Amino acid sequence: MPLELANQDLLSCLDDHPRYWKGTICAGWSIAARPSQSAGTGPADDDMPHALGLVRQGDLPMVGIDLHRDYSWFRLEQVLPAESLVAGPYRLRLSYLSDGADKDRLPQVKIIEYNQAGGHTFARIARNLPASGTPRHLDVEFDIAANALADRQYRLCIELGQPGRFCFGGLSLIRDQDGLDLNGQHVPPYRAYHFPVSKDLKDLNDGMDSDLRHGPLDWVVRMLGVALRLEDYETAGGLARYLVAHHGADAEAMGKAGPRILDTLLATGDLDGARGFLIDMAALGVRHDRLAQAGRILGGTRTGGGPVSYALPSGKLDVFGLNRDTEYNRVAFDDMLSQPFSSDTGQILWANYLRHASEADYLARLNGYLAAHGSPFSMRLDDAPSDNILNRASFRQDRPLSGLLSGGPLVSVIVAAWNAESTVDYAMRSILGQTYRNVEILVADDASTDGTRDRLRAFAGDPRVRLFGGERNQGAYNIRNRLIGQARGELITFHDADDVALPHRIAAQVTAMTEKGARVSLASWLRIKPQGHLVAFRDNQFLRMCLNSIMFTRPVFDGFGPYRPVLCGADSEFYELLRGRLPARDIVSVAQPLVLGLWGDGSLTRTAGIEADEIGYRAPARRAYAGLAGRQRILGRLIVPDALLDRTAREGAIARTPSDLVSLNG
């Protein structure tokens, strides 16, 4: 049945004489407000800064809201039944008139999700309603991305932010099960049957006919790019084969498609196919940066003398190729001097080069990079011998923590540790040493076979630390799901047991969320090998988004969790789900190196069978799972059911069964 709500019950509570209201009105309607600082707080009943009354515009009765004072926000709200708010298309119909003039604070309509911690926008319906002196009629289609939760309260609200008059009537919110012209031109099945699919699929399908008519090659290349972004390498492989078969001798076509075809071959590990494709492209005269870079990767060790150029066909620097050669000390000093470094990458490239000669020079360049990206801390290395540089790392504050919060809501940091006896000490110290003090750390030993559990017991005396252990290995994502249930924080985040968090990591993320009003934040990180070499990827970037650092409010996990019980890829799946379902403003990234992530043989991304390397290779089990997860995000669970992903995870030996955890705090 359609969900239909109207304001007639509210109209019956009003008359022609405006009255002052606060809190509950009637029939599920109420007022919520936050006066601006200039308006003050707590006015007396006879001095309320708003009034409600009945207004008639011809035959149309309307609710009239008069704001006498300024507000940060003012909302007239009606409770909605949570069980009726399920994912799918909706329609809002509304008549209104407004005399507002402040273009930055125009009225809006949305659905708010309330819990004990406060309210968050659940669905944005209509923003910035323009002023209109006569009744204006809205008919707005919008999507609700996820089902409402039974333990939350949901309210449809009219939100105002400036003094003046706003009147509305004829309000209805309808679950959109009509309005489709099935007899017209092609209607995609997802529109006819209301499959809960993503906006990406709607955009692709709605533009398909036009794209195919005007540029079929461009469309196929575009689809190949979509498949690669989704890590759907089965689809990508089919599209790549089609392009080679039908356009492989066309230099112009391969100039467009060649880089993505090559990415597909490298991701699937077909190095012989990649070499053959590069030869074909060279014979056609196709020149492209990514093709030239791949040729250098697949060419092996350089032979012969003379100066080396790392310039790409565009004139840009092949940072990835040069960085790989600095790792193995294959670059001469004069060759380094001749390269066109950018200020951003030059510090790290020189750090990696100088690592072989001088630790002090290495640190000076690395700390120069950190400072250039706004870090108030520099890294130091103690003299204790270790085969892992992070075991020797500490930090010194060089500049004030300008603008960073030192306290605020409790942040629960969850750490899953498996066979991490050689790394968990520094990982824990880096979280306990955060400048943001209101943290708790929940750490679980995932049935390690080494001394990890004994190493963790050394932290049991810190009141911020809660220790857990399991008797059966279950993987980091199952531990996250379990410990989120034990966490007390308003904000949840994670830290890996072999990484180092810079001292201001938590502060920077909480500050960014607070300033932007976001519900999710991510830090950036540098990947570092045990000997100290900093890793670049084929996009020529060192600094990357750190999914392990994701921080979110508890309602985000309640609405979009839990993590899938697999060994790899569930963090990417969870993040992409948030990115597709939440408004962009709800997710903020901190483009500053806040984590040093160990790029060693013990890392999941380096573990044989599920590896994902900097060249682009993805192990078969990882490809199969990630491809289906990507399809599900686009097509929805009705078309790609969870059972299919679960079966694929079992067949690829990456499924992990959840298991109980017990407290080790004694």
mmCIF file of C-alpha atoms in Angstrom, residues 290 293 320 536-544 614:
data_model
loop_
_atom_site.group_PDB
_atom_site.id
_atom_site.type_symbol
_atom_site.label_atom_id
_atom_site.label_comp_id
_atom_site.label_asym_id
_atom_site.label_seq_id
_atom_site.Cartn_x
_atom_site.Cartn_y
_atom_site.Cartn_z
ATOM 1 C CA ARG A 290 49.899 4.233 -18.861
ATOM 2 C CA GLN A 293 54.623 2.952 -17.765
ATOM 3 C CA PHE A 320 55.892 4.675 -10.147
ATOM 4 C CA ALA A 536 53.796 4.420 -4.941
ATOM 5 C CA PHE A 537 51.037 2.933 -7.075
ATOM 6 C CA ARG A 538 50.463 3.010 -10.811
ATOM 7 C CA ASP A 539 48.490 6.226 -10.539
ATOM 8 C CA ASN A 540 51.842 7.783 -9.475
ATOM 9 C CA GLN A 541 50.474 8.646 -6.040
ATOM 10 C CA PHE A 542 51.961 7.947 -2.610
ATOM 11 C CA LEU A 543 49.214 9.426 -0.435
ATOM 12 C CA ARG A 544 46.038 7.359 -0.558
ATOM 13 C CA GLU A 614 50.593 -1.869 -6.432
#
